[in-house]
Amino acid sequence: EAQVTQNPRYLITVTGKKLTVTCSQNMNHEYMSWYRQDPGLGLRQIYYSMNVEVTDKGDVPEGYKVSRKEKRNFPLILESPSPNQTSLYFCASKGRDRGHGEQFFGPGTRLTVL
Amino acid sequence: KNEVEQSPQNLTAQEGEFITINCSYSVGISALHWLQQHPGGGIVSLFMLSSGKKKHGRLIATINIQEKHSSLHITASHPRDSAVYICAVRSEETSGSRLTFGEGTQLTVNP
């Protein structure tokens, strides 16, 4: 089954404790992205990657890092989380095929930083 | 002003009604996406448009590039259509994976 998986789905942590949210897709997609969703602000793009070793900042990259060492994985790293990073996070992937351009979203990770 | 504006923000309808959700944007785009977010939080891609019109089942999406406007229509609405519908655009000036989103339209369809 074609899918994007994220782990963990829920995480409560404390300020300053480094964490990683993993994202993996099994569709051999070139494009992968991370988004955060906050009430009243909607979805905002954090980082995206157009292929292995190619990443770029989205609209709200501050406080986040990413890496794309393998095509299937695109982890999101919070080196020193702060309460303003409490949010719902989504990973998504898309193939280069321009036929439909459908983005496949992961199930989301709800992060609370105390 | 946001680059992507959706209207209405909230919409309540009776089962069977025809529904229209609008999306206006202010930048030149290469593509526009319509997404559906279920009450449980999961997001599904409904359409990607660069011109004209697309139909899938009871859903129809149209785009007018000159007017910078897109609409999502739901015919014969059903309570299971209750969700948040989100418009997103890919600017002409950015790469293939950078999207800007509207704030979403909360649709409730009552039986």
PDB file of C-alpha atoms in Angstrom:
ATOM      1  CA  GLU A   1       0.000   0.000   0.000  1.00  0.00           C
ATOM      2  CA  ALA A   2       1.310   3.430  -0.998  1.00  0.00           C
ATOM      3  CA  GLN A   3       1.796   5.469   2.119  1.00  0.00           C
ATOM      4  CA  VAL A   4       3.704   8.046   4.094  1.00  0.00           C
ATOM      5  CA  THR A   5       4.460   7.083   7.672  1.00  0.00           C
ATOM      6  CA  GLN A   6       5.435   9.338  10.540  1.00  0.00           C
ATOM      7  CA  ASN A   7       6.704   8.498  13.982  1.00  0.00           C
ATOM      8  CA  PRO A   8       5.900   9.201  16.667  1.00  0.00           C
ATOM      9  CA  ARG A   9       2.218  10.120  16.252  1.00  0.00           C
ATOM     10  CA  TYR A  10       2.103  11.865  19.612  1.00  0.00           C
ATOM     11  CA  LEU A  11       4.942  13.315  21.642  1.00  0.00           C
ATOM     12  CA  ILE A  12       5.117  15.372  24.813  1.00  0.00           C
ATOM     13  CA  THR A  13       8.563  16.697  25.626  1.00  0.00           C
ATOM     14  CA  VAL A  14      10.290  19.456  27.533  1.00  0.00           C
ATOM     15  CA  THR A  15      12.048  22.588  26.362  1.00  0.00           C
ATOM     16  CA  GLY A  16      15.549  21.976  25.067  1.00  0.00           C
ATOM     17  CA  LYS A  17      15.420  18.193  24.724  1.00  0.00           C
ATOM     18  CA  LYS A  18      16.432  17.300  21.174  1.00  0.00           C
ATOM     19  CA  LEU A  19      13.954  15.233  19.221  1.00  0.00           C
ATOM     20  CA  THR A  20      13.509  13.739  15.774  1.00  0.00           C
ATOM     21  CA  VAL A  21      10.261  13.036  13.956  1.00  0.00           C
ATOM     22  CA  THR A  22      10.756  10.432  11.269  1.00  0.00           C
ATOM     23  CA  CYS A  23       9.026  10.392   7.895  1.00  0.00           C
ATOM     24  CA  SER A  24       9.200   7.597   5.361  1.00  0.00           C
ATOM     25  CA  GLN A  25       7.488   7.004   2.008  1.00  0.00           C
ATOM     26  CA  ASN A  26       7.352   3.844  -0.087  1.00  0.00           C
ATOM     27  CA  MET A  27       6.430   5.404  -3.447  1.00  0.00           C
ATOM     28  CA  ASN A  28       9.934   6.333  -4.668  1.00  0.00           C
ATOM     29  CA  HIS A  29       8.876   9.993  -4.658  1.00  0.00           C
ATOM     30  CA  GLU A  30      11.409  12.717  -5.347  1.00  0.00           C
ATOM     31  CA  TYR A  31       9.675  15.513  -3.463  1.00  0.00           C
ATOM     32  CA  MET A  32       9.148  15.496   0.296  1.00  0.00           C
ATOM     33  CA  SER A  33       8.003  18.264   2.620  1.00  0.00           C
ATOM     34  CA  TRP A  34       7.328  19.063   6.242  1.00  0.00           C
ATOM     35  CA  TYR A  35       4.435  21.253   7.356  1.00  0.00           C
ATOM     36  CA  ARG A  36       3.110  22.498  10.642  1.00  0.00           C
ATOM     37  CA  GLN A  37      -0.527  23.291  11.287  1.00  0.00           C
ATOM     38  CA  ASP A  38      -1.650  25.773  13.911  1.00  0.00           C
ATOM     39  CA  PRO A  39      -5.123  27.130  14.724  1.00  0.00           C
ATOM     40  CA  GLY A  40      -5.812  30.347  12.858  1.00  0.00           C
ATOM     41  CA  LEU A  41      -2.646  30.017  10.775  1.00  0.00           C
ATOM     42  CA  GLY A  42      -3.399  26.946   8.710  1.00  0.00           C
ATOM     43  CA  LEU A  43      -0.669  24.806   7.188  1.00  0.00           C
ATOM     44  CA  ARG A  44       2.768  26.306   6.739  1.00  0.00           C
ATOM     45  CA  GLN A  45       5.735  24.733   5.050  1.00  0.00           C
ATOM     46  CA  ILE A  46       8.845  24.213   7.180  1.00  0.00           C
ATOM     47  CA  TYR A  47      11.302  22.550   4.781  1.00  0.00           C
ATOM     48  CA  TYR A  48      11.136  20.679   1.535  1.00  0.00           C
ATOM     49  CA  SER A  49      13.391  18.410  -0.466  1.00  0.00           C
ATOM     50  CA  MET A  50      13.460  17.909  -4.205  1.00  0.00           C
ATOM     51  CA  ASN A  51      15.677  14.840  -4.067  1.00  0.00           C
ATOM     52  CA  VAL A  52      18.430  13.136  -2.094  1.00  0.00           C
ATOM     53  CA  GLU A  53      20.809  15.679  -0.568  1.00  0.00           C
ATOM     54  CA  VAL A  54      18.702  18.575  -1.925  1.00  0.00           C
ATOM     55  CA  THR A  55      16.747  20.509   0.707  1.00  0.00           C
ATOM     56  CA  ASP A  56      15.490  24.067   1.025  1.00  0.00           C
ATOM     57  CA  LYS A  57      13.709  26.269   3.510  1.00  0.00           C
ATOM     58  CA  GLY A  58       9.979  26.802   3.437  1.00  0.00           C
ATOM     59  CA  ASP A  59       8.124  29.616   5.143  1.00  0.00           C
ATOM     60  CA  VAL A  60       8.901  28.795   8.793  1.00  0.00           C
ATOM     61  CA  PRO A  61      12.265  26.980   8.998  1.00  0.00           C
ATOM     62  CA  GLU A  62      13.565  28.594  12.207  1.00  0.00           C
ATOM     63  CA  GLY A  63      14.279  26.047  14.935  1.00  0.00           C
ATOM     64  CA  TYR A  64      14.152  23.051  12.600  1.00  0.00           C
ATOM     65  CA  LYS A  65      16.620  20.962  10.640  1.00  0.00           C
ATOM     66  CA  VAL A  66      16.105  18.276   8.025  1.00  0.00           C
ATOM     67  CA  SER A  67      18.210  15.804   6.120  1.00  0.00           C
ATOM     68  CA  ARG A  68      17.632  13.694   3.017  1.00  0.00           C
ATOM     69  CA  LYS A  69      20.296  11.017   2.933  1.00  0.00           C
ATOM     70  CA  GLU A  70      17.988   8.430   1.386  1.00  0.00           C
ATOM     71  CA  LYS A  71      15.145   8.948  -1.026  1.00  0.00           C
ATOM     72  CA  ARG A  72      12.525   7.340   1.203  1.00  0.00           C
ATOM     73  CA  ASN A  73      13.329   9.161   4.470  1.00  0.00           C
ATOM     74  CA  PHE A  74      13.043  12.807   5.448  1.00  0.00           C
ATOM     75  CA  PRO A  75      13.428  13.284   9.209  1.00  0.00           C
ATOM     76  CA  LEU A  76      12.568  16.542  10.967  1.00  0.00           C
ATOM     77  CA  ILE A  77      14.961  17.480  13.760  1.00  0.00           C
ATOM     78  CA  LEU A  78      14.289  19.903  16.585  1.00  0.00           C
ATOM     79  CA  GLU A  79      17.679  20.521  18.193  1.00  0.00           C
ATOM     80  CA  SER A  80      16.320  22.567  21.101  1.00  0.00           C
ATOM     81  CA  PRO A  81      12.507  22.508  21.106  1.00  0.00           C
ATOM     82  CA  SER A  82      10.602  25.449  22.543  1.00  0.00           C
ATOM     83  CA  PRO A  83       6.928  25.796  23.514  1.00  0.00           C
ATOM     84  CA  ASN A  84       6.172  27.771  20.332  1.00  0.00           C
ATOM     85  CA  GLN A  85       6.947  24.610  18.382  1.00  0.00           C
ATOM     86  CA  THR A  86       3.941  22.902  19.914  1.00  0.00           C
ATOM     87  CA  SER A  87       1.949  22.045  16.830  1.00  0.00           C
ATOM     88  CA  LEU A  88       0.572  19.370  14.532  1.00  0.00           C
ATOM     89  CA  TYR A  89       3.201  18.298  12.021  1.00  0.00           C
ATOM     90  CA  PHE A  90       2.643  16.661   8.650  1.00  0.00           C
ATOM     91  CA  CYS A  91       5.096  15.091   6.272  1.00  0.00           C
ATOM     92  CA  ALA A  92       4.138  14.770   2.598  1.00  0.00           C
ATOM     93  CA  SER A  93       5.615  13.384  -0.587  1.00  0.00           C
ATOM     94  CA  LYS A  94       5.000  13.814  -4.310  1.00  0.00           C
ATOM     95  CA  GLY A  95       6.412  12.202  -7.403  1.00  0.00           C
ATOM     96  CA  ARG A  96       7.966  14.126 -10.279  1.00  0.00           C
ATOM     97  CA  ASP A  97       5.216  12.841 -12.559  1.00  0.00           C
ATOM     98  CA  ARG A  98       3.192  15.901 -13.514  1.00  0.00           C
ATOM     99  CA  GLY A  99       0.107  13.865 -14.446  1.00  0.00           C
ATOM    100  CA  HIS A 100      -1.758  14.363 -11.213  1.00  0.00           C
ATOM    101  CA  GLY A 101       0.703  16.010  -8.887  1.00  0.00           C
ATOM    102  CA  GLU A 102      -1.013  14.476  -5.903  1.00  0.00           C
ATOM    103  CA  GLN A 103       0.631  15.034  -2.565  1.00  0.00           C
ATOM    104  CA  PHE A 104       0.479  12.110  -0.153  1.00  0.00           C
ATOM    105  CA  PHE A 105       0.330  13.159   3.479  1.00  0.00           C
ATOM    106  CA  GLY A 106       1.423  11.273   6.537  1.00  0.00           C
ATOM    107  CA  PRO A 107      -1.006  10.863   9.441  1.00  0.00           C
ATOM    108  CA  GLY A 108       0.442  13.724  11.439  1.00  0.00           C
ATOM    109  CA  THR A 109       2.496  14.065  14.616  1.00  0.00           C
ATOM    110  CA  ARG A 110       1.032  16.030  17.487  1.00  0.00           C
ATOM    111  CA  LEU A 111       3.918  17.588  19.416  1.00  0.00           C
ATOM    112  CA  THR A 112       3.633  19.332  22.773  1.00  0.00           C
ATOM    113  CA  VAL A 113       6.675  21.127  24.175  1.00  0.00           C
ATOM    114  CA  LEU A 114       6.362  22.023  27.850  1.00  0.00           C
TER     115      LEU A 114
ATOM    116  CA  LYS B   1      -3.230  40.168   2.990  1.00  0.00           C
ATOM    117  CA  ASN B   2      -2.610  36.434   2.671  1.00  0.00           C
ATOM    118  CA  GLU B   3      -1.452  35.131  -0.670  1.00  0.00           C
ATOM    119  CA  VAL B   4      -4.289  32.600  -0.576  1.00  0.00           C
ATOM    120  CA  GLU B   5      -7.762  33.513   0.648  1.00  0.00           C
ATOM    121  CA  GLN B   6     -10.615  31.072   1.054  1.00  0.00           C
ATOM    122  CA  SER B   7     -14.304  31.749   1.506  1.00  0.00           C
ATOM    123  CA  PRO B   8     -16.373  31.050   3.388  1.00  0.00           C
ATOM    124  CA  GLN B   9     -14.413  30.153   6.516  1.00  0.00           C
ATOM    125  CA  ASN B  10     -17.335  28.092   7.791  1.00  0.00           C
ATOM    126  CA  LEU B  11     -20.191  26.547   5.885  1.00  0.00           C
ATOM    127  CA  THR B  12     -23.155  24.558   7.132  1.00  0.00           C
ATOM    128  CA  ALA B  13     -25.402  22.778   4.656  1.00  0.00           C
ATOM    129  CA  GLN B  14     -28.232  20.286   4.591  1.00  0.00           C
ATOM    130  CA  GLU B  15     -27.695  16.899   3.045  1.00  0.00           C
ATOM    131  CA  GLY B  16     -28.250  17.021  -0.698  1.00  0.00           C
ATOM    132  CA  GLU B  17     -27.332  20.678  -1.150  1.00  0.00           C
ATOM    133  CA  PHE B  18     -24.888  21.891  -3.787  1.00  0.00           C
ATOM    134  CA  ILE B  19     -21.821  23.398  -2.131  1.00  0.00           C
ATOM    135  CA  THR B  20     -19.243  25.853  -3.429  1.00  0.00           C
ATOM    136  CA  ILE B  21     -15.991  26.790  -1.728  1.00  0.00           C
ATOM    137  CA  ASN B  22     -13.896  29.573  -3.210  1.00  0.00           C
ATOM    138  CA  CYS B  23     -10.171  30.231  -3.323  1.00  0.00           C
ATOM    139  CA  SER B  24      -8.512  33.438  -4.511  1.00  0.00           C
ATOM    140  CA  TYR B  25      -4.790  33.979  -4.772  1.00  0.00           C
ATOM    141  CA  SER B  26      -2.587  36.955  -5.470  1.00  0.00           C
ATOM    142  CA  VAL B  27       0.502  35.487  -7.137  1.00  0.00           C
ATOM    143  CA  GLY B  28       1.176  33.852 -10.465  1.00  0.00           C
ATOM    144  CA  ILE B  29       0.923  30.133  -9.981  1.00  0.00           C
ATOM    145  CA  SER B  30       1.976  26.964 -11.734  1.00  0.00           C
ATOM    146  CA  ALA B  31      -0.562  24.781  -9.939  1.00  0.00           C
ATOM    147  CA  LEU B  32      -3.357  24.834  -7.371  1.00  0.00           C
ATOM    148  CA  HIS B  33      -4.260  21.996  -5.022  1.00  0.00           C
ATOM    149  CA  TRP B  34      -7.458  21.201  -3.171  1.00  0.00           C
ATOM    150  CA  LEU B  35      -7.047  19.132  -0.026  1.00  0.00           C
ATOM    151  CA  GLN B  36      -9.509  17.578   2.394  1.00  0.00           C
ATOM    152  CA  GLN B  37      -8.732  17.269   6.090  1.00  0.00           C
ATOM    153  CA  HIS B  38     -10.887  14.770   7.951  1.00  0.00           C
ATOM    154  CA  PRO B  39     -12.138  15.382  11.497  1.00  0.00           C
ATOM    155  CA  GLY B  40      -9.455  12.970  12.724  1.00  0.00           C
ATOM    156  CA  GLY B  41      -6.763  15.182  11.187  1.00  0.00           C
ATOM    157  CA  GLY B  42      -5.709  13.143   8.156  1.00  0.00           C
ATOM    158  CA  ILE B  43      -5.178  15.071   4.914  1.00  0.00           C
ATOM    159  CA  VAL B  44      -6.071  13.778   1.469  1.00  0.00           C
ATOM    160  CA  SER B  45      -5.258  15.387  -1.851  1.00  0.00           C
ATOM    161  CA  LEU B  46      -8.414  15.903  -3.938  1.00  0.00           C
ATOM    162  CA  PHE B  47      -7.218  17.741  -7.041  1.00  0.00           C
ATOM    163  CA  MET B  48      -4.284  19.449  -8.645  1.00  0.00           C
ATOM    164  CA  LEU B  49      -5.206  22.020 -11.290  1.00  0.00           C
ATOM    165  CA  SER B  50      -3.245  24.197 -13.642  1.00  0.00           C
ATOM    166  CA  SER B  51      -6.139  25.087 -15.942  1.00  0.00           C
ATOM    167  CA  GLY B  52      -9.773  24.325 -16.682  1.00  0.00           C
ATOM    168  CA  LYS B  53     -11.806  21.848 -14.706  1.00  0.00           C
ATOM    169  CA  LYS B  54     -11.498  18.421 -13.099  1.00  0.00           C
ATOM    170  CA  LYS B  55     -14.181  16.068 -11.805  1.00  0.00           C
ATOM    171  CA  HIS B  56     -14.002  13.133  -9.456  1.00  0.00           C
ATOM    172  CA  GLY B  57     -17.261  11.598  -8.376  1.00  0.00           C
ATOM    173  CA  ARG B  58     -19.376  14.328  -6.758  1.00  0.00           C
ATOM    174  CA  LEU B  59     -16.462  16.749  -6.584  1.00  0.00           C
ATOM    175  CA  ILE B  60     -15.677  19.306  -9.258  1.00  0.00           C
ATOM    176  CA  ALA B  61     -12.789  21.763  -9.211  1.00  0.00           C
ATOM    177  CA  THR B  62     -12.412  24.692 -11.564  1.00  0.00           C
ATOM    178  CA  ILE B  63      -9.743  27.320 -11.992  1.00  0.00           C
ATOM    179  CA  ASN B  64      -9.632  30.655 -13.790  1.00  0.00           C
ATOM    180  CA  ILE B  65      -5.996  31.629 -14.191  1.00  0.00           C
ATOM    181  CA  GLN B  66      -6.746  35.139 -15.465  1.00  0.00           C
ATOM    182  CA  GLU B  67      -8.964  35.921 -12.484  1.00  0.00           C
ATOM    183  CA  LYS B  68      -6.688  34.073 -10.019  1.00  0.00           C
ATOM    184  CA  HIS B  69      -9.630  32.148  -8.662  1.00  0.00           C
ATOM    185  CA  SER B  70     -10.603  28.530  -8.105  1.00  0.00           C
ATOM    186  CA  SER B  71     -13.775  26.876  -6.868  1.00  0.00           C
ATOM    187  CA  LEU B  72     -14.472  23.482  -5.364  1.00  0.00           C
ATOM    188  CA  HIS B  73     -18.017  22.223  -5.843  1.00  0.00           C
ATOM    189  CA  ILE B  74     -19.685  19.310  -4.098  1.00  0.00           C
ATOM    190  CA  THR B  75     -22.879  18.014  -5.643  1.00  0.00           C
ATOM    191  CA  ALA B  76     -25.496  16.142  -3.601  1.00  0.00           C
ATOM    192  CA  SER B  77     -23.618  16.776  -0.370  1.00  0.00           C
ATOM    193  CA  HIS B  78     -23.574  14.115   2.333  1.00  0.00           C
ATOM    194  CA  PRO B  79     -22.693  14.200   6.044  1.00  0.00           C
ATOM    195  CA  ARG B  80     -19.508  12.264   5.269  1.00  0.00           C
ATOM    196  CA  ASP B  81     -18.346  15.315   3.240  1.00  0.00           C
ATOM    197  CA  SER B  82     -18.010  17.181   6.547  1.00  0.00           C
ATOM    198  CA  ALA B  83     -14.351  18.163   6.724  1.00  0.00           C
ATOM    199  CA  VAL B  84     -11.985  21.084   6.319  1.00  0.00           C
ATOM    200  CA  TYR B  85     -11.224  21.890   2.675  1.00  0.00           C
ATOM    201  CA  ILE B  86      -7.906  23.565   2.014  1.00  0.00           C
ATOM    202  CA  CYS B  87      -6.673  25.373  -1.068  1.00  0.00           C
ATOM    203  CA  ALA B  88      -2.915  25.525  -1.733  1.00  0.00           C
ATOM    204  CA  VAL B  89      -0.938  27.147  -4.536  1.00  0.00           C
ATOM    205  CA  ARG B  90       2.476  26.587  -6.025  1.00  0.00           C
ATOM    206  CA  SER B  91       3.964  29.893  -7.104  1.00  0.00           C
ATOM    207  CA  GLU B  92       5.472  30.234 -10.578  1.00  0.00           C
ATOM    208  CA  GLU B  93       8.622  31.514  -8.944  1.00  0.00           C
ATOM    209  CA  THR B  94       9.252  28.608  -6.591  1.00  0.00           C
ATOM    210  CA  SER B  95      10.251  25.019  -7.045  1.00  0.00           C
ATOM    211  CA  GLY B  96       7.978  22.056  -7.454  1.00  0.00           C
ATOM    212  CA  SER B  97       7.422  21.310  -3.815  1.00  0.00           C
ATOM    213  CA  ARG B  98       6.817  24.671  -2.159  1.00  0.00           C
ATOM    214  CA  LEU B  99       3.157  25.354  -1.368  1.00  0.00           C
ATOM    215  CA  THR B 100       1.284  28.235   0.233  1.00  0.00           C
ATOM    216  CA  PHE B 101      -2.000  27.339   1.906  1.00  0.00           C
ATOM    217  CA  GLY B 102      -5.304  29.008   2.593  1.00  0.00           C
ATOM    218  CA  GLU B 103      -6.675  28.767   6.116  1.00  0.00           C
ATOM    219  CA  GLY B 104      -9.297  26.267   5.129  1.00  0.00           C
ATOM    220  CA  THR B 105     -13.085  26.095   4.974  1.00  0.00           C
ATOM    221  CA  GLN B 106     -14.854  24.096   7.659  1.00  0.00           C
ATOM    222  CA  LEU B 107     -17.803  22.319   6.019  1.00  0.00           C
ATOM    223  CA  THR B 108     -20.544  20.699   8.075  1.00  0.00           C
ATOM    224  CA  VAL B 109     -23.266  18.777   6.276  1.00  0.00           C
ATOM    225  CA  ASN B 110     -26.256  17.952   8.430  1.00  0.00           C
ATOM    226  CA  PRO B 111     -28.501  14.951   7.739  1.00  0.00           C
TER     227      PRO B 111
END
